PDB file of C-alpha atoms in Angstrom:
ATOM      1  CA  MET N   1      13.515  48.093  48.207  1.00  0.00           C
ATOM      2  CA  LYS N   2      12.614  44.394  48.187  1.00  0.00           C
ATOM      3  CA  PRO N   3      12.054  42.523  44.912  1.00  0.00           C
ATOM      4  CA  VAL N   4       8.462  42.194  43.726  1.00  0.00           C
ATOM      5  CA  GLN N   5       7.556  38.512  43.375  1.00  0.00           C
ATOM      6  CA  LEU N   6       6.072  37.517  40.010  1.00  0.00           C
ATOM      7  CA  TYR N   7       4.253  34.203  39.510  1.00  0.00           C
ATOM      8  CA  THR N   8       3.770  33.632  35.814  1.00  0.00           C
ATOM      9  CA  ALA N   9       4.037  31.540  32.663  1.00  0.00           C
ATOM     10  CA  GLY N  10       4.918  32.369  29.057  1.00  0.00           C
ATOM     11  CA  THR N  11       1.439  33.408  27.929  1.00  0.00           C
ATOM     12  CA  PRO N  12       0.233  36.771  26.558  1.00  0.00           C
ATOM     13  CA  ASN N  13      -1.354  37.648  29.898  1.00  0.00           C
ATOM     14  CA  GLY N  14       1.838  36.786  31.729  1.00  0.00           C
ATOM     15  CA  GLN N  15       3.935  38.731  29.237  1.00  0.00           C
ATOM     16  CA  LYS N  16       1.898  41.895  29.799  1.00  0.00           C
ATOM     17  CA  VAL N  17       3.108  42.060  33.387  1.00  0.00           C
ATOM     18  CA  SER N  18       6.701  40.931  32.786  1.00  0.00           C
ATOM     19  CA  ILE N  19       7.046  43.600  30.082  1.00  0.00           C
ATOM     20  CA  MET N  20       5.838  46.288  32.464  1.00  0.00           C
ATOM     21  CA  LEU N  21       8.154  45.062  35.215  1.00  0.00           C
ATOM     22  CA  GLU N  22      11.090  45.238  32.797  1.00  0.00           C
ATOM     23  CA  GLU N  23      10.091  48.751  31.721  1.00  0.00           C
ATOM     24  CA  ILE N  24       9.974  49.886  35.355  1.00  0.00           C
ATOM     25  CA  LYS N  25      13.305  48.192  36.025  1.00  0.00           C
ATOM     26  CA  ALA N  26      14.865  50.056  33.080  1.00  0.00           C
ATOM     27  CA  LEU N  27      13.699  53.349  34.602  1.00  0.00           C
ATOM     28  CA  ASN N  28      14.629  52.636  38.204  1.00  0.00           C
ATOM     29  CA  PRO N  29      17.917  50.811  38.938  1.00  0.00           C
ATOM     30  CA  SER N  30      16.806  50.113  42.509  1.00  0.00           C
ATOM     31  CA  PHE N  31      13.690  48.251  41.358  1.00  0.00           C
ATOM     32  CA  GLU N  32      13.948  44.474  41.178  1.00  0.00           C
ATOM     33  CA  TYR N  33      11.590  41.568  40.709  1.00  0.00           C
ATOM     34  CA  GLU N  34      11.939  37.806  41.047  1.00  0.00           C
ATOM     35  CA  THR N  35      10.197  35.321  38.776  1.00  0.00           C
ATOM     36  CA  HIS N  36       8.538  32.081  39.830  1.00  0.00           C
ATOM     37  CA  ALA N  37       7.635  29.946  36.808  1.00  0.00           C
ATOM     38  CA  ILE N  38       4.248  28.273  37.174  1.00  0.00           C
ATOM     39  CA  ASP N  39       3.811  24.940  35.389  1.00  0.00           C
ATOM     40  CA  MET N  40       0.192  25.075  34.293  1.00  0.00           C
ATOM     41  CA  SER N  41       0.394  21.573  32.804  1.00  0.00           C
ATOM     42  CA  LYS N  42       0.746  20.374  36.408  1.00  0.00           C
ATOM     43  CA  ASN N  43      -1.939  22.772  37.670  1.00  0.00           C
ATOM     44  CA  GLN N  44       0.464  24.466  40.063  1.00  0.00           C
ATOM     45  CA  GLN N  45      -1.765  27.536  39.910  1.00  0.00           C
ATOM     46  CA  LYS N  46      -4.507  25.486  41.606  1.00  0.00           C
ATOM     47  CA  GLU N  47      -2.388  24.421  44.571  1.00  0.00           C
ATOM     48  CA  ASP N  48      -3.256  25.707  48.030  1.00  0.00           C
ATOM     49  CA  TRP N  49      -0.169  27.907  48.418  1.00  0.00           C
ATOM     50  CA  PHE N  50      -1.012  29.717  45.178  1.00  0.00           C
ATOM     51  CA  LEU N  51      -4.734  30.012  45.902  1.00  0.00           C
ATOM     52  CA  LYS N  52      -3.921  31.873  49.110  1.00  0.00           C
ATOM     53  CA  MET N  53      -2.541  34.677  46.932  1.00  0.00           C
ATOM     54  CA  ASN N  54      -4.961  34.289  44.052  1.00  0.00           C
ATOM     55  CA  PRO N  55      -8.257  32.505  44.784  1.00  0.00           C
ATOM     56  CA  ASN N  56      -8.994  32.453  41.052  1.00  0.00           C
ATOM     57  CA  GLY N  57      -6.013  30.173  40.448  1.00  0.00           C
ATOM     58  CA  ARG N  58      -4.665  31.901  37.351  1.00  0.00           C
ATOM     59  CA  ILE N  59      -1.475  33.611  36.254  1.00  0.00           C
ATOM     60  CA  PRO N  60      -0.078  36.193  36.451  1.00  0.00           C
ATOM     61  CA  THR N  61      -0.012  37.107  40.125  1.00  0.00           C
ATOM     62  CA  ILE N  62       2.375  39.356  42.016  1.00  0.00           C
ATOM     63  CA  LEU N  63       3.264  39.748  45.668  1.00  0.00           C
ATOM     64  CA  ASP N  64       4.677  43.136  46.610  1.00  0.00           C
ATOM     65  CA  PRO N  65       6.727  42.837  49.832  1.00  0.00           C
ATOM     66  CA  ASN N  66       7.159  46.622  49.854  1.00  0.00           C
ATOM     67  CA  ASN N  67       3.467  47.038  50.652  1.00  0.00           C
ATOM     68  CA  THR N  68       2.744  45.583  54.086  1.00  0.00           C
ATOM     69  CA  ALA N  69      -0.230  47.757  54.994  1.00  0.00           C
ATOM     70  CA  THR N  70      -2.627  44.791  55.067  1.00  0.00           C
ATOM     71  CA  ASP N  71      -0.269  41.799  55.294  1.00  0.00           C
ATOM     72  CA  ALA N  72       3.203  41.510  56.789  1.00  0.00           C
ATOM     73  CA  GLU N  73       4.354  39.286  53.905  1.00  0.00           C
ATOM     74  CA  GLY N  74       3.278  41.767  51.260  1.00  0.00           C
ATOM     75  CA  PHE N  75       0.337  42.732  49.098  1.00  0.00           C
ATOM     76  CA  PRO N  76      -0.873  40.155  46.526  1.00  0.00           C
ATOM     77  CA  VAL N  77      -2.455  41.335  43.278  1.00  0.00           C
ATOM     78  CA  MET N  78      -4.203  39.115  40.729  1.00  0.00           C
ATOM     79  CA  GLU N  79      -5.499  39.788  37.186  1.00  0.00           C
ATOM     80  CA  SER N  80      -3.153  41.399  34.674  1.00  0.00           C
ATOM     81  CA  LEU N  81      -4.979  44.729  34.364  1.00  0.00           C
ATOM     82  CA  ALA N  82      -5.233  45.152  38.139  1.00  0.00           C
ATOM     83  CA  ILE N  83      -1.547  44.258  38.490  1.00  0.00           C
ATOM     84  CA  MET N  84      -0.476  46.767  35.861  1.00  0.00           C
ATOM     85  CA  LEU N  85      -2.615  49.560  37.275  1.00  0.00           C
ATOM     86  CA  TYR N  86      -1.131  48.818  40.690  1.00  0.00           C
ATOM     87  CA  LEU N  87       2.447  48.866  39.360  1.00  0.00           C
ATOM     88  CA  GLU N  88       1.766  52.065  37.445  1.00  0.00           C
ATOM     89  CA  LYS N  89       0.381  53.806  40.526  1.00  0.00           C
ATOM     90  CA  LYS N  90       3.110  52.635  42.884  1.00  0.00           C
ATOM     91  CA  TYR N  91       6.237  52.599  40.739  1.00  0.00           C
ATOM     92  CA  ASP N  92       5.660  55.043  37.844  1.00  0.00           C
ATOM     93  CA  ASP N  93       5.714  58.103  40.091  1.00  0.00           C
ATOM     94  CA  LYS N  94       7.270  60.263  37.350  1.00  0.00           C
ATOM     95  CA  HIS N  95       4.438  59.333  34.957  1.00  0.00           C
ATOM     96  CA  VAL N  96       6.725  58.084  32.205  1.00  0.00           C
ATOM     97  CA  PHE N  97       4.042  55.615  31.091  1.00  0.00           C
ATOM     98  CA  SER N  98       1.016  57.287  32.649  1.00  0.00           C
ATOM     99  CA  TRP N  99      -0.762  60.580  33.275  1.00  0.00           C
ATOM    100  CA  SER N 100      -1.124  62.493  36.516  1.00  0.00           C
ATOM    101  CA  ASP N 101      -4.325  62.219  38.566  1.00  0.00           C
ATOM    102  CA  SER N 102      -4.267  66.005  38.871  1.00  0.00           C
ATOM    103  CA  ASP N 103      -5.313  66.359  35.234  1.00  0.00           C
ATOM    104  CA  PRO N 104      -8.611  68.320  35.235  1.00  0.00           C
ATOM    105  CA  LYS N 105     -10.102  66.210  32.429  1.00  0.00           C
ATOM    106  CA  GLY N 106      -9.145  62.857  33.894  1.00  0.00           C
ATOM    107  CA  GLU N 107     -12.520  62.087  35.469  1.00  0.00           C
ATOM    108  CA  ASN N 108     -14.335  62.623  32.173  1.00  0.00           C
ATOM    109  CA  TYR N 109     -12.177  59.994  30.500  1.00  0.00           C
ATOM    110  CA  ARG N 110     -12.627  57.568  33.394  1.00  0.00           C
ATOM    111  CA  ASN N 111     -16.395  57.865  32.945  1.00  0.00           C
ATOM    112  CA  GLN N 112     -15.995  57.068  29.248  1.00  0.00           C
ATOM    113  CA  VAL N 113     -14.075  53.958  30.247  1.00  0.00           C
ATOM    114  CA  LEU N 114     -17.254  52.461  31.724  1.00  0.00           C
ATOM    115  CA  GLN N 115     -19.086  52.763  28.408  1.00  0.00           C
ATOM    116  CA  VAL N 116     -16.277  51.195  26.395  1.00  0.00           C
ATOM    117  CA  THR N 117     -15.670  48.430  28.951  1.00  0.00           C
ATOM    118  CA  ILE N 118     -19.104  46.852  28.593  1.00  0.00           C
ATOM    119  CA  PHE N 119     -19.566  47.467  24.867  1.00  0.00           C
ATOM    120  CA  PRO N 120     -17.334  44.699  23.442  1.00  0.00           C
ATOM    121  CA  HIS N 121     -19.250  42.092  25.487  1.00  0.00           C
ATOM    122  CA  ILE N 122     -22.640  43.324  24.256  1.00  0.00           C
ATOM    123  CA  HIS N 123     -21.520  43.649  20.660  1.00  0.00           C
ATOM    124  CA  SER N 124     -19.767  40.292  20.422  1.00  0.00           C
ATOM    125  CA  ALA N 125     -22.660  38.449  22.068  1.00  0.00           C
ATOM    126  CA  ASN N 126     -25.657  39.984  20.311  1.00  0.00           C
ATOM    127  CA  HIS N 127     -24.666  41.594  17.029  1.00  0.00           C
ATOM    128  CA  SER N 128     -23.330  40.616  13.643  1.00  0.00           C
ATOM    129  CA  ILE N 129     -19.650  41.130  12.995  1.00  0.00           C
ATOM    130  CA  SER N 130     -19.878  42.735   9.573  1.00  0.00           C
ATOM    131  CA  THR N 131     -19.265  46.327  10.716  1.00  0.00           C
ATOM    132  CA  PRO N 132     -15.490  47.009  10.681  1.00  0.00           C
ATOM    133  CA  VAL N 133     -15.548  49.667  13.409  1.00  0.00           C
ATOM    134  CA  PRO N 134     -18.713  50.056  15.537  1.00  0.00           C
ATOM    135  CA  ARG N 135     -19.967  53.645  15.497  1.00  0.00           C
ATOM    136  CA  MET N 136     -20.481  53.547  19.255  1.00  0.00           C
ATOM    137  CA  LEU N 137     -16.717  53.194  19.712  1.00  0.00           C
ATOM    138  CA  THR N 138     -15.790  56.054  17.417  1.00  0.00           C
ATOM    139  CA  PRO N 139     -15.945  58.954  19.923  1.00  0.00           C
ATOM    140  CA  PHE N 140     -13.700  57.094  22.358  1.00  0.00           C
ATOM    141  CA  LEU N 141     -11.255  55.110  20.253  1.00  0.00           C
ATOM    142  CA  LEU N 142     -10.849  57.056  17.049  1.00  0.00           C
ATOM    143  CA  SER N 143     -11.025  60.699  18.065  1.00  0.00           C
ATOM    144  CA  PRO N 144      -7.745  62.544  18.778  1.00  0.00           C
ATOM    145  CA  LEU N 145      -6.670  61.751  22.331  1.00  0.00           C
ATOM    146  CA  THR N 146      -5.072  64.529  24.340  1.00  0.00           C
ATOM    147  CA  SER N 147      -2.471  64.164  27.054  1.00  0.00           C
ATOM    148  CA  SER N 148      -5.320  64.254  29.563  1.00  0.00           C
ATOM    149  CA  SER N 149      -6.675  60.972  28.224  1.00  0.00           C
ATOM    150  CA  THR N 150      -6.035  57.874  30.269  1.00  0.00           C
ATOM    151  CA  PRO N 151      -5.148  54.574  28.591  1.00  0.00           C
ATOM    152  CA  LEU N 152      -7.982  52.829  30.422  1.00  0.00           C
ATOM    153  CA  GLN N 153     -10.339  52.767  27.456  1.00  0.00           C
ATOM    154  CA  TRP N 154      -7.864  50.778  25.379  1.00  0.00           C
ATOM    155  CA  CYS N 155      -7.060  48.594  28.387  1.00  0.00           C
ATOM    156  CA  SER N 156     -10.769  47.863  28.767  1.00  0.00           C
ATOM    157  CA  TRP N 157     -11.024  47.132  25.034  1.00  0.00           C
ATOM    158  CA  GLN N 158      -8.192  44.643  25.372  1.00  0.00           C
ATOM    159  CA  MET N 159      -9.527  42.921  28.481  1.00  0.00           C
ATOM    160  CA  ALA N 160     -13.153  42.792  27.313  1.00  0.00           C
ATOM    161  CA  GLY N 161     -12.620  42.278  23.597  1.00  0.00           C
ATOM    162  CA  GLN N 162      -9.232  41.346  22.179  1.00  0.00           C
ATOM    163  CA  GLY N 163      -8.148  38.939  24.927  1.00  0.00           C
ATOM    164  CA  PRO N 164     -11.394  36.938  25.286  1.00  0.00           C
ATOM    165  CA  MET N 165     -12.178  36.765  21.570  1.00  0.00           C
ATOM    166  CA  GLN N 166      -8.641  35.900  20.444  1.00  0.00           C
ATOM    167  CA  GLY N 167      -8.378  33.430  23.322  1.00  0.00           C
ATOM    168  CA  GLN N 168     -11.506  31.647  22.095  1.00  0.00           C
ATOM    169  CA  ALA N 169     -10.195  31.727  18.524  1.00  0.00           C
ATOM    170  CA  ASN N 170      -7.024  30.038  19.796  1.00  0.00           C
ATOM    171  CA  HIS N 171      -9.067  27.442  21.697  1.00  0.00           C
ATOM    172  CA  PHE N 172     -11.388  26.406  18.871  1.00  0.00           C
ATOM    173  CA  ARG N 173      -8.563  26.359  16.347  1.00  0.00           C
ATOM    174  CA  MET N 174      -6.405  24.149  18.586  1.00  0.00           C
ATOM    175  CA  GLN N 175      -9.289  21.664  18.878  1.00  0.00           C
ATOM    176  CA  ALA N 176      -9.478  21.374  15.087  1.00  0.00           C
ATOM    177  CA  VAL N 177      -6.459  19.067  14.847  1.00  0.00           C
ATOM    178  CA  GLY N 178      -6.329  15.855  12.853  1.00  0.00           C
ATOM    179  CA  ASP N 179      -9.384  13.644  13.355  1.00  0.00           C
ATOM    180  CA  SER N 180     -10.486  15.412  16.521  1.00  0.00           C
ATOM    181  CA  LYS N 181     -14.208  15.121  17.234  1.00  0.00           C
ATOM    182  CA  ASN N 182     -14.086  18.493  18.960  1.00  0.00           C
ATOM    183  CA  VAL N 183     -14.089  20.469  15.711  1.00  0.00           C
ATOM    184  CA  VAL N 184     -16.840  23.095  15.781  1.00  0.00           C
ATOM    185  CA  PRO N 185     -16.753  24.967  12.448  1.00  0.00           C
ATOM    186  CA  TYR N 186     -19.158  27.622  13.682  1.00  0.00           C
ATOM    187  CA  GLY N 187     -16.993  28.314  16.749  1.00  0.00           C
ATOM    188  CA  ILE N 188     -13.820  28.536  14.675  1.00  0.00           C
ATOM    189  CA  LYS N 189     -15.379  30.963  12.184  1.00  0.00           C
ATOM    190  CA  ARG N 190     -17.248  32.946  14.833  1.00  0.00           C
ATOM    191  CA  TYR N 191     -14.208  33.785  16.940  1.00  0.00           C
ATOM    192  CA  HIS N 192     -11.873  34.156  13.977  1.00  0.00           C
ATOM    193  CA  ASP N 193     -14.160  36.751  12.390  1.00  0.00           C
ATOM    194  CA  GLU N 194     -14.699  38.582  15.670  1.00  0.00           C
ATOM    195  CA  THR N 195     -10.947  38.721  16.288  1.00  0.00           C
ATOM    196  CA  VAL N 196     -10.385  40.105  12.779  1.00  0.00           C
ATOM    197  CA  ARG N 197     -13.040  42.747  13.479  1.00  0.00           C
ATOM    198  CA  LEU N 198     -11.285  43.736  16.690  1.00  0.00           C
ATOM    199  CA  TYR N 199      -8.019  44.141  14.805  1.00  0.00           C
ATOM    200  CA  SER N 200      -9.826  46.542  12.467  1.00  0.00           C
ATOM    201  CA  VAL N 201     -10.682  48.600  15.565  1.00  0.00           C
ATOM    202  CA  LEU N 202      -7.021  48.582  16.583  1.00  0.00           C
ATOM    203  CA  GLU N 203      -5.969  49.470  13.033  1.00  0.00           C
ATOM    204  CA  ALA N 204      -8.287  52.485  12.986  1.00  0.00           C
ATOM    205  CA  GLY N 205      -7.197  53.568  16.455  1.00  0.00           C
ATOM    206  CA  LEU N 206      -3.565  53.624  15.310  1.00  0.00           C
ATOM    207  CA  GLU N 207      -4.227  55.684  12.177  1.00  0.00           C
ATOM    208  CA  GLY N 208      -1.659  58.497  12.119  1.00  0.00           C
ATOM    209  CA  ARG N 209      -0.295  57.394  15.486  1.00  0.00           C
ATOM    210  CA  GLU N 210       2.643  55.479  16.907  1.00  0.00           C
ATOM    211  CA  TYR N 211       0.960  54.591  20.213  1.00  0.00           C
ATOM    212  CA  LEU N 212      -2.613  54.225  21.396  1.00  0.00           C
ATOM    213  CA  VAL N 213      -2.928  57.161  23.788  1.00  0.00           C
ATOM    214  CA  GLY N 214      -1.596  60.709  24.062  1.00  0.00           C
ATOM    215  CA  ASP N 215      -1.096  63.881  22.074  1.00  0.00           C
ATOM    216  CA  GLY N 216       0.090  63.804  18.484  1.00  0.00           C
ATOM    217  CA  LYS N 217       1.630  60.450  17.621  1.00  0.00           C
ATOM    218  CA  GLY N 218       0.872  59.229  21.136  1.00  0.00           C
ATOM    219  CA  LYS N 219       2.841  58.161  24.179  1.00  0.00           C
ATOM    220  CA  TYR N 220       3.968  54.622  24.993  1.00  0.00           C
ATOM    221  CA  SER N 221       1.809  53.607  27.930  1.00  0.00           C
ATOM    222  CA  LEU N 222       0.139  50.824  29.841  1.00  0.00           C
ATOM    223  CA  ALA N 223      -2.422  50.573  27.016  1.00  0.00           C
ATOM    224  CA  ASP N 224       0.308  49.497  24.573  1.00  0.00           C
ATOM    225  CA  MET N 225       1.942  47.108  27.045  1.00  0.00           C
ATOM    226  CA  LEU N 226      -1.413  45.481  27.749  1.00  0.00           C
ATOM    227  CA  THR N 227      -2.499  45.068  24.125  1.00  0.00           C
ATOM    228  CA  PHE N 228       0.826  44.205  22.486  1.00  0.00           C
ATOM    229  CA  PRO N 229       1.393  40.612  23.717  1.00  0.00           C
ATOM    230  CA  TRP N 230      -1.926  39.395  22.339  1.00  0.00           C
ATOM    231  CA  ALA N 231      -1.355  41.252  19.073  1.00  0.00           C
ATOM    232  CA  LEU N 232       2.065  39.641  18.754  1.00  0.00           C
ATOM    233  CA  TRP N 233       0.460  36.188  18.728  1.00  0.00           C
ATOM    234  CA  TYR N 234      -2.300  36.843  16.191  1.00  0.00           C
ATOM    235  CA  ARG N 235      -1.037  34.116  13.850  1.00  0.00           C
ATOM    236  CA  PHE N 236      -1.694  31.452  16.476  1.00  0.00           C
ATOM    237  CA  ALA N 237      -5.392  32.391  16.435  1.00  0.00           C
ATOM    238  CA  GLY N 238      -5.462  31.592  12.728  1.00  0.00           C
ATOM    239  CA  ILE N 239      -5.390  35.269  11.729  1.00  0.00           C
ATOM    240  CA  LYS N 240      -3.631  35.661   8.399  1.00  0.00           C
ATOM    241  CA  HIS N 241      -0.871  38.205   7.909  1.00  0.00           C
ATOM    242  CA  GLU N 242      -2.952  40.056   5.321  1.00  0.00           C
ATOM    243  CA  GLU N 243      -5.912  40.266   7.736  1.00  0.00           C
ATOM    244  CA  VAL N 244      -3.913  42.593   9.988  1.00  0.00           C
ATOM    245  CA  GLY N 245      -3.529  46.183   8.835  1.00  0.00           C
ATOM    246  CA  PRO N 246      -0.265  48.074   8.236  1.00  0.00           C
ATOM    247  CA  ASN N 247      -0.737  50.355  11.254  1.00  0.00           C
ATOM    248  CA  VAL N 248      -0.974  47.373  13.599  1.00  0.00           C
ATOM    249  CA  LYS N 249       1.992  45.617  11.995  1.00  0.00           C
ATOM    250  CA  ALA N 250       4.177  48.721  12.314  1.00  0.00           C
ATOM    251  CA  TRP N 251       3.025  49.210  15.918  1.00  0.00           C
ATOM    252  CA  ILE N 252       3.906  45.592  16.783  1.00  0.00           C
ATOM    253  CA  GLU N 253       7.409  45.969  15.351  1.00  0.00           C
ATOM    254  CA  ARG N 254       7.889  49.351  17.057  1.00  0.00           C
ATOM    255  CA  ILE N 255       7.057  47.972  20.485  1.00  0.00           C
ATOM    256  CA  ARG N 256       8.911  44.712  20.000  1.00  0.00           C
ATOM    257  CA  ALA N 257      12.084  46.684  19.265  1.00  0.00           C
ATOM    258  CA  ARG N 258      12.125  48.021  22.837  1.00  0.00           C
ATOM    259  CA  PRO N 259      14.841  46.310  24.940  1.00  0.00           C
ATOM    260  CA  ALA N 260      12.551  45.964  27.973  1.00  0.00           C
ATOM    261  CA  VAL N 261       9.878  44.332  25.828  1.00  0.00           C
ATOM    262  CA  GLN N 262      12.367  41.834  24.433  1.00  0.00           C
ATOM    263  CA  LYS N 263      13.407  40.899  27.963  1.00  0.00           C
ATOM    264  CA  GLY N 264       9.816  40.735  29.185  1.00  0.00           C
ATOM    265  CA  LEU N 265       8.828  38.332  26.415  1.00  0.00           C
ATOM    266  CA  GLU N 266      11.437  35.856  27.640  1.00  0.00           C
ATOM    267  CA  VAL N 267      10.019  35.667  31.181  1.00  0.00           C
ATOM    268  CA  PRO N 268      10.076  33.085  32.684  1.00  0.00           C
ATOM    269  CA  SER N 269      12.010  31.704  29.681  1.00  0.00           C
ATOM    270  CA  LYS N 270      11.996  31.981  25.914  1.00  0.00           C
ATOM    271  CA  SER N 271       9.306  29.538  24.845  1.00  0.00           C
ATOM    272  CA  GLU N 272       9.410  27.306  21.793  1.00  0.00           C
ATOM    273  CA  LEU N 273       6.358  29.185  20.510  1.00  0.00           C
ATOM    274  CA  LEU N 274       8.246  32.470  20.703  1.00  0.00           C
ATOM    275  CA  LYS N 275      11.147  30.930  18.796  1.00  0.00           C
ATOM    276  CA  LYS N 276       8.670  29.680  16.207  1.00  0.00           C
ATOM    277  CA  LEU N 277       7.136  33.141  16.018  1.00  0.00           C
ATOM    278  CA  ASP N 278      10.587  34.607  15.349  1.00  0.00           C
ATOM    279  CA  ASP N 279      11.037  32.133  12.491  1.00  0.00           C
ATOM    280  CA  VAL N 280       7.611  32.956  11.048  1.00  0.00           C
ATOM    281  CA  SER N 281       8.347  36.691  11.292  1.00  0.00           C
ATOM    282  CA  ARG N 282      11.632  36.279   9.440  1.00  0.00           C
ATOM    283  CA  GLN N 283       9.954  34.198   6.737  1.00  0.00           C
ATOM    284  CA  THR N 284       7.172  36.767   6.397  1.00  0.00           C
ATOM    285  CA  ARG N 285       9.664  39.606   6.027  1.00  0.00           C
ATOM    286  CA  ARG N 286      11.522  37.635   3.336  1.00  0.00           C
ATOM    287  CA  ARG N 287       8.277  36.976   1.453  1.00  0.00           C
ATOM    288  CA  GLU N 288       7.272  40.634   1.682  1.00  0.00           C
ATOM    289  CA  LYS N 289      10.642  41.727   0.314  1.00  0.00           C
ATOM    290  CA  GLU N 290      10.344  39.232  -2.521  1.00  0.00           C
ATOM    291  CA  ARG N 291       6.812  40.422  -3.332  1.00  0.00           C
ATOM    292  CA  GLU N 292       8.036  44.022  -3.351  1.00  0.00           C
ATOM    293  CA  ARG N 293      10.882  43.082  -5.707  1.00  0.00           C
ATOM    294  CA  GLU N 294       8.371  41.338  -7.969  1.00  0.00           C
ATOM    295  CA  ARG N 295       6.099  44.396  -7.916  1.00  0.00           C
ATOM    296  CA  GLU N 296       9.058  46.577  -8.849  1.00  0.00           C
ATOM    297  CA  ARG N 297       9.938  44.224 -11.703  1.00  0.00           C
ATOM    298  CA  GLU N 298       6.326  44.396 -12.905  1.00  0.00           C
ATOM    299  CA  ARG N 299       6.388  48.194 -12.723  1.00  0.00           C
ATOM    300  CA  GLU N 300       9.574  48.204 -14.766  1.00  0.00           C
ATOM    301  CA  ARG N 301       7.998  45.884 -17.354  1.00  0.00           C
ATOM    302  CA  GLU N 302       4.976  48.209 -17.522  1.00  0.00           C
ATOM    303  CA  ARG N 303       7.257  51.205 -18.039  1.00  0.00           C
ATOM    304  CA  GLU N 304       9.037  49.311 -20.802  1.00  0.00           C
ATOM    305  CA  ARG N 305       5.731  48.487 -22.517  1.00  0.00           C
ATOM    306  CA  GLU N 306       4.720  52.139 -22.233  1.00  0.00           C
ATOM    307  CA  ARG N 307       7.953  53.210 -23.907  1.00  0.00           C
ATOM    308  CA  GLU N 308       7.374  50.731 -26.745  1.00  0.00           C
ATOM    309  CA  ARG N 309       3.843  52.049 -27.312  1.00  0.00           C
ATOM    310  CA  ARG N 310       5.260  55.519 -27.801  1.00  0.00           C
TER     311      ARG N 310
END
């Protein structure tokens, strides 16, 4: 088996694919991939050699030399969701992270995907953002998901909602630096609030669950791999720690503890932002422990006052 070629950078979209490649590699010792770091500051993704593989000129992109059905050099795949669906189909043959096509209910769930895919665009463009969890999403995202469910509905939610909205929140917030004339208060608030709303959807979808899809507590799948990298970076969109619910926080830590995820996050290299995120996470954990100690001290003081009143 020849190594799959990955063209990427250390962004959430790039990390989705590198995490999945590392997960596949952990399952299959014969599977390998090679990384080609793309310097987006130099617009390498817009150079002719890259555009031949990906006319859209964006990362990530893969070239699979093991698939020569249409090209002797291999099969190129662009767009993170398409890449991950391709990798799942071709290299997760034991369905460790997926569900078999032979499932009799599979087609029903694929039809539901279409409804959920377009909804985040319509809602974010035309409606207020005061409703924590849109009722239209409830039958698909919040109802118990059986093993016959596919992760596509959460993947569509991520691609159509979380990624675009959080990406815009990042953009407008980064423009609001110093004396920049590019500050657009409405844009900053608009995308911040919409991103917070989307995290309330994720919070509700993880209620009583460890993963997004599957029976019982759920099964770690493509849906988690796809959504996790953006969730990991919520602070850089200006989302406060307290604006993210406990289910999401626990889910982030659960996935980040996976060895393959840790390796995937460092592809093509461990970025300064990731190091900064590690520092912020450690500081947050210290503050939470200190707040818990203070709450315990306050509870003890209250118990002491109660004893004195008796």
